[in-house]
mmCIF file of C-alpha atoms in Angstrom:
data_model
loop_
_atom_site.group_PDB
_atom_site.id
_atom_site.type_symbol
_atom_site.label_atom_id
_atom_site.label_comp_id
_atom_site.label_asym_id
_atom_site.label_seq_id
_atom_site.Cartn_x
_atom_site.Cartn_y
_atom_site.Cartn_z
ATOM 1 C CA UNK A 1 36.427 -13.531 -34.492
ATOM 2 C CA UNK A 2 34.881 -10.507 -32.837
ATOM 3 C CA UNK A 3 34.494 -9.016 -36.346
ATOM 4 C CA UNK A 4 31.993 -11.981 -37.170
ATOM 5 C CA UNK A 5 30.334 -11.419 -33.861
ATOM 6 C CA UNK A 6 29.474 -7.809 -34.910
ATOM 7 C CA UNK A 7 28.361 -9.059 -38.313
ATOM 8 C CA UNK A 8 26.394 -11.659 -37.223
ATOM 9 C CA UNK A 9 24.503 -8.547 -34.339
ATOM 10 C CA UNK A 10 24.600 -6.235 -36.732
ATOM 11 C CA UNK A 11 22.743 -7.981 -39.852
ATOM 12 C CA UNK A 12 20.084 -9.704 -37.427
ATOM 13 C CA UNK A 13 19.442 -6.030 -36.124
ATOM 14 C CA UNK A 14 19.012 -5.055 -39.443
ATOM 15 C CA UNK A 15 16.283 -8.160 -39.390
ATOM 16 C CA UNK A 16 14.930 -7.278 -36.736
ATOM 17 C CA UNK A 17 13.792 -3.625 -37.613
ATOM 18 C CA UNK A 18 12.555 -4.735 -41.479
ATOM 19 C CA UNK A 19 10.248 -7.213 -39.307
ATOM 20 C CA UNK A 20 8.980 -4.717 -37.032
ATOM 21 C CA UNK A 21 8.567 -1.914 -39.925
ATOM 22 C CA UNK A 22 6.273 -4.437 -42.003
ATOM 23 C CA UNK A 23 4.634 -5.349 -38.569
ATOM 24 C CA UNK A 24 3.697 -1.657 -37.889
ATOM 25 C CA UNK A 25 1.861 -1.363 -41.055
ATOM 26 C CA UNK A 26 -0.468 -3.935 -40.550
ATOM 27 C CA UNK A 27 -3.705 -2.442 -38.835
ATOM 28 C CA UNK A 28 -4.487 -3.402 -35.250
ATOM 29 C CA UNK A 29 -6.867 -1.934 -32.696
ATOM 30 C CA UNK A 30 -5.128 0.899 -32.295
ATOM 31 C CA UNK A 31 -4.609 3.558 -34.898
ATOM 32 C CA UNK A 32 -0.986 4.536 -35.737
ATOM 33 C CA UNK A 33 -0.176 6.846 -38.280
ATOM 34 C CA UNK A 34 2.590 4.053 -39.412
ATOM 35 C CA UNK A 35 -0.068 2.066 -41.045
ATOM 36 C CA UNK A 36 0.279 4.887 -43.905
ATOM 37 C CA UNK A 37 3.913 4.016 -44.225
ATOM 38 C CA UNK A 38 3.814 1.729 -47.232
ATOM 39 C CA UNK A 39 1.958 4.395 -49.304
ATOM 40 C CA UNK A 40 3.863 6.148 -51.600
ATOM 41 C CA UNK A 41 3.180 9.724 -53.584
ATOM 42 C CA UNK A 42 4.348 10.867 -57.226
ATOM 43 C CA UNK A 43 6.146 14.127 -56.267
ATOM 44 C CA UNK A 44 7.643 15.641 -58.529
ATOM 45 C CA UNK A 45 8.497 13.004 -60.597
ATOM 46 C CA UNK A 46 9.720 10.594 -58.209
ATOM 47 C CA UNK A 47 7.808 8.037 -55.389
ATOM 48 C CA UNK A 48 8.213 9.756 -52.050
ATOM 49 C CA UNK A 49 6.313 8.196 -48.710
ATOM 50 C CA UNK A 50 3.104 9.795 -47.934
ATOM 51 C CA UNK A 51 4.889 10.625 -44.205
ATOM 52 C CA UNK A 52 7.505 12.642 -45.577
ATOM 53 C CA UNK A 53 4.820 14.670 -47.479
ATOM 54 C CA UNK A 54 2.469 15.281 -44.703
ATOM 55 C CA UNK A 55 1.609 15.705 -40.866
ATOM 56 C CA UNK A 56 -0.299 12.237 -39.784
ATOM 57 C CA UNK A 57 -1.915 12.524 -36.280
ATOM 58 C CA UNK A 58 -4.278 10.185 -34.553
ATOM 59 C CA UNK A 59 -7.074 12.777 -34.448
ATOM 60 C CA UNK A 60 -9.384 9.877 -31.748
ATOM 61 C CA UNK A 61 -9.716 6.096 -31.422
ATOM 62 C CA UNK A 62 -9.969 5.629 -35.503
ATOM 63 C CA UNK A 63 -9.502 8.146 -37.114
ATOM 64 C CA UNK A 64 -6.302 9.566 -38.800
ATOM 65 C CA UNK A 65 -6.131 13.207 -39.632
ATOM 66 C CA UNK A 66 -3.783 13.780 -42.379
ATOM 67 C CA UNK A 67 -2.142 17.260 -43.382
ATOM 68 C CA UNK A 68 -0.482 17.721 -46.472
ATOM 69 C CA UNK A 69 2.496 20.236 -46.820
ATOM 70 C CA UNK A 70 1.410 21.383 -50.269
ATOM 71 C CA UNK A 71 -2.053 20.893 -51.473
ATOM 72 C CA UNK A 72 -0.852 20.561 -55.178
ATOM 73 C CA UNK A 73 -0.762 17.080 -54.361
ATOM 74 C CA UNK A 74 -3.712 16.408 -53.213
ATOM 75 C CA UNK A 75 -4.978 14.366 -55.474
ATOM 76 C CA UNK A 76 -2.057 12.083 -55.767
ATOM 77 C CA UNK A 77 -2.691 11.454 -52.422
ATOM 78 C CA UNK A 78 -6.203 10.613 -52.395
ATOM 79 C CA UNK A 79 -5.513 8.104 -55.358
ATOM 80 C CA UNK A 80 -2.704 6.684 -53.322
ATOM 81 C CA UNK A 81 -4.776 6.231 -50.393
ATOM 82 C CA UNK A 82 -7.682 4.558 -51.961
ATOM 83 C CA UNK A 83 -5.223 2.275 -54.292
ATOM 84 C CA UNK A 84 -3.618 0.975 -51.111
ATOM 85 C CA UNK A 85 -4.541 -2.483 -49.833
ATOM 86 C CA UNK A 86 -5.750 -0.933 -46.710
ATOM 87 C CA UNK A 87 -8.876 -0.385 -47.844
ATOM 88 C CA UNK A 88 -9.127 3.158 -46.666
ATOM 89 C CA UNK A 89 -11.039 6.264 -47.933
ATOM 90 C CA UNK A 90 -10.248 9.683 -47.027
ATOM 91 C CA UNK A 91 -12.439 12.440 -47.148
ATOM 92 C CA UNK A 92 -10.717 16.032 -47.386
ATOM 93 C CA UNK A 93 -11.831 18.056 -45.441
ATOM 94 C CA UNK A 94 -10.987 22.253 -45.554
ATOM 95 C CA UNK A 95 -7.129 21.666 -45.821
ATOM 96 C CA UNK A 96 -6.567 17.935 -44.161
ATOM 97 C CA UNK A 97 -7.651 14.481 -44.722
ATOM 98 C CA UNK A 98 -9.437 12.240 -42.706
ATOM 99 C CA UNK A 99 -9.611 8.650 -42.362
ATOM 100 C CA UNK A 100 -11.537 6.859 -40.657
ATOM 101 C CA UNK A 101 -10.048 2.901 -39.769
ATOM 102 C CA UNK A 102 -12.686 0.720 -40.010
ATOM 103 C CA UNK A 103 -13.403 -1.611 -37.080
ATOM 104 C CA UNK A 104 -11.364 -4.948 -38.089
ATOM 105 C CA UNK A 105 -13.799 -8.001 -39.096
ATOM 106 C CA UNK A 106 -13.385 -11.399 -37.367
ATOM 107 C CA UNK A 107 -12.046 -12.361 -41.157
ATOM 108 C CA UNK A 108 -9.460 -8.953 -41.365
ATOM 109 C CA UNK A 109 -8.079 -9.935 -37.934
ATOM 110 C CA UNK A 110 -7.633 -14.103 -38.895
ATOM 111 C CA UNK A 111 -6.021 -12.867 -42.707
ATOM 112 C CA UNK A 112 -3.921 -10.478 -40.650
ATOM 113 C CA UNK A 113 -2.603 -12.545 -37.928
ATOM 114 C CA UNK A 114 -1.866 -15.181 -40.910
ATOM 115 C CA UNK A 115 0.249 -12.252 -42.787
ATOM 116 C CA UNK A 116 2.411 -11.314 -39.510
ATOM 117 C CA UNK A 117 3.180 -15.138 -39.607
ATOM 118 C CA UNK A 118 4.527 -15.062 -42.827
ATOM 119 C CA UNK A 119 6.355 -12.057 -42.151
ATOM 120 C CA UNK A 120 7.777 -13.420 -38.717
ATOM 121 C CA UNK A 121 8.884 -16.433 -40.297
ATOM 122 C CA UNK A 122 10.745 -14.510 -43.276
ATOM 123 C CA UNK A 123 12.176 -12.849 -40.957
ATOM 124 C CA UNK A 124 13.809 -16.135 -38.652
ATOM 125 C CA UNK A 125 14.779 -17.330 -42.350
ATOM 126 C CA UNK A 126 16.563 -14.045 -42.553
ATOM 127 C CA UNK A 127 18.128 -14.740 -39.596
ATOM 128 C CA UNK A 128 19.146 -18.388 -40.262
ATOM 129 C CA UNK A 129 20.729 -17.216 -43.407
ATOM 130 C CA UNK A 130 23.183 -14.700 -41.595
ATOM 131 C CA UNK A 131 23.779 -17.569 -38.773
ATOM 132 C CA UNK A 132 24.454 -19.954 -42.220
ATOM 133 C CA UNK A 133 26.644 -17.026 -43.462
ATOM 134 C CA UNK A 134 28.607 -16.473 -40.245
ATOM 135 C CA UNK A 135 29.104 -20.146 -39.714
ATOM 136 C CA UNK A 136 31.137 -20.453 -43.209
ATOM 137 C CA UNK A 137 33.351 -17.453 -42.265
ATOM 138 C CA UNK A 138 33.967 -19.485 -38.773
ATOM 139 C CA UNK A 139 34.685 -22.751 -41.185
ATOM 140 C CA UNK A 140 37.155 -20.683 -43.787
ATOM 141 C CA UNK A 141 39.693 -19.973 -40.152
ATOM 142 C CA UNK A 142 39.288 -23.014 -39.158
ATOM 143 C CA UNK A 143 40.204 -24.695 -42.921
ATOM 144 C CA UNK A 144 42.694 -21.734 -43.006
ATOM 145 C CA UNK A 145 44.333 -23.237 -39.833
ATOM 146 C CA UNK A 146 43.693 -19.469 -37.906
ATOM 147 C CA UNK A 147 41.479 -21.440 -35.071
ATOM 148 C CA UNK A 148 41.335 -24.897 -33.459
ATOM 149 C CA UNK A 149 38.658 -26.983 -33.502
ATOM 150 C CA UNK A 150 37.878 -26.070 -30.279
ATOM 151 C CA UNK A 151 37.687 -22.038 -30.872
ATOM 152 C CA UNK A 152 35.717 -23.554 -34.323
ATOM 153 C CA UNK A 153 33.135 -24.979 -32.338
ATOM 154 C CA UNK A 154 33.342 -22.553 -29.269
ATOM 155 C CA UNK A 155 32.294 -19.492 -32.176
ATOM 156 C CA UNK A 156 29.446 -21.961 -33.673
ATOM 157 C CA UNK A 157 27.694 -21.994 -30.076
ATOM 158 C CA UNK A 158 28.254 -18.234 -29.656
ATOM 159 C CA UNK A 159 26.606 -17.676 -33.166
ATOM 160 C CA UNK A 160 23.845 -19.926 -32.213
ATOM 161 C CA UNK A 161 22.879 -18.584 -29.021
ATOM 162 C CA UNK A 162 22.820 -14.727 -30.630
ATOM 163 C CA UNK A 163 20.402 -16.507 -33.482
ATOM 164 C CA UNK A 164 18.266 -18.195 -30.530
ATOM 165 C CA UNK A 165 18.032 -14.905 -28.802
ATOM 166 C CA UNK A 166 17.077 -12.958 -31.709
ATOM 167 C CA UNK A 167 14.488 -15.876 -32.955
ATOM 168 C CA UNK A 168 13.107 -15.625 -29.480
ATOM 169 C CA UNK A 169 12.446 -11.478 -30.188
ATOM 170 C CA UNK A 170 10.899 -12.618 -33.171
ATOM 171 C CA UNK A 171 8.628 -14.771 -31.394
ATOM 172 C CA UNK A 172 7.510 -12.353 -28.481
ATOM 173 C CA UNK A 173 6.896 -9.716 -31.059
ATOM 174 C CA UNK A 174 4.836 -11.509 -32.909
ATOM 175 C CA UNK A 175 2.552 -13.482 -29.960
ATOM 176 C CA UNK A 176 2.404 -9.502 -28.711
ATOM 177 C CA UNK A 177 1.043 -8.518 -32.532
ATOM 178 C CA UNK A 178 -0.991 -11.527 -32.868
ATOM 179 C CA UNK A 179 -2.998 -10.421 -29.275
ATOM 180 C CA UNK A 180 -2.977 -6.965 -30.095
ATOM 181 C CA UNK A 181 -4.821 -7.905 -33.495
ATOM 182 C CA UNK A 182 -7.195 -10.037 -31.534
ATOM 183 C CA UNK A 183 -8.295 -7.295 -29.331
ATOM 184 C CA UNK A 184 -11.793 -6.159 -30.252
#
């Protein structure tokens, strides 16, 4: 039973992270270089993320400043940048981009706040689905006569309270996003 336990942690972990990942690419009032994660670079034949390519600092309040490691692909860059749906344009500038983040509109924030939704809410059916998954394991011991009825049900609540507790995470991080979006 302990193995399913671990499983169970484990995979809504795993849930956990993807949901705060996506969350950290969505702009907010504060610049973070991790809004560039979800850009990707041809390099060398292959799609490589624009942070393993380069040095991203927050240069001031909204503005990125963005140093390649080779310059050869600068222009993949810039065309990666600008065909993002962050609506950014860099401007190079001696041997570095920089970006300026727009101020968020009253419209951006209200389309963004409805995206983190969405993405909160794939992630508690995420969750569900590895409390569904754990829950047949539980019901395959108990049909295989290895637990009671009692341990059977005793496992189900344990299950459900680590789902709770991890639907409740899901829930503080995003009211904390949602505010964070709303500051102007």
């Amino acid at each position: 039973m302990h193995h399913i336990k671990q499983f169970t942690i484990s995979k809504m972990d795993n849930c956990i992270k993807v949901f705060l990942e996506q969350l950290n690419t969505l702009r907010s009032s504060r610049v973070s270089p991790s809004i560039l994660d979800s850009i990707f670079i041809d390099y060398l034949g292959q799609k490589v993320q624009l942070k393993k390519l380069s040095n991203i600092v927050v240069d001031n309040f909204n503005t990125l400043k963005v140093t390649l490691f080779d310059n050869s692909i600068k222009h993949n860059a810039e065309k990666a940048i600008m065909n993002s749906k962050l609506d950014l344009t860099p401007i190079f500038i001696k041997d570095y981009f920089k970006i300026t983040i727009p101020v968020l509109t009253e419209e951006r924030r209200v389309k963004l706040i409805k995206l983190s939704r969405n993405m909160a809410e794939n992630s508690r059916i995420c969750i569900r689905n590895i409390r569904r998954i754990s829950n047949e394991k539980i019901k395959l011991l108990f049909q295989d006569k290895i637990i009671g009825n009692d341990t059977e049900r005793s496992f189900q609540d344990i299950i459900q309270r680590i789902t709770d507790k991890y639907i409740s995470k899901i829930n503080v991080t995003l009211n904390k996003k949602e505010k964070d979006l709303m500051i102007i």
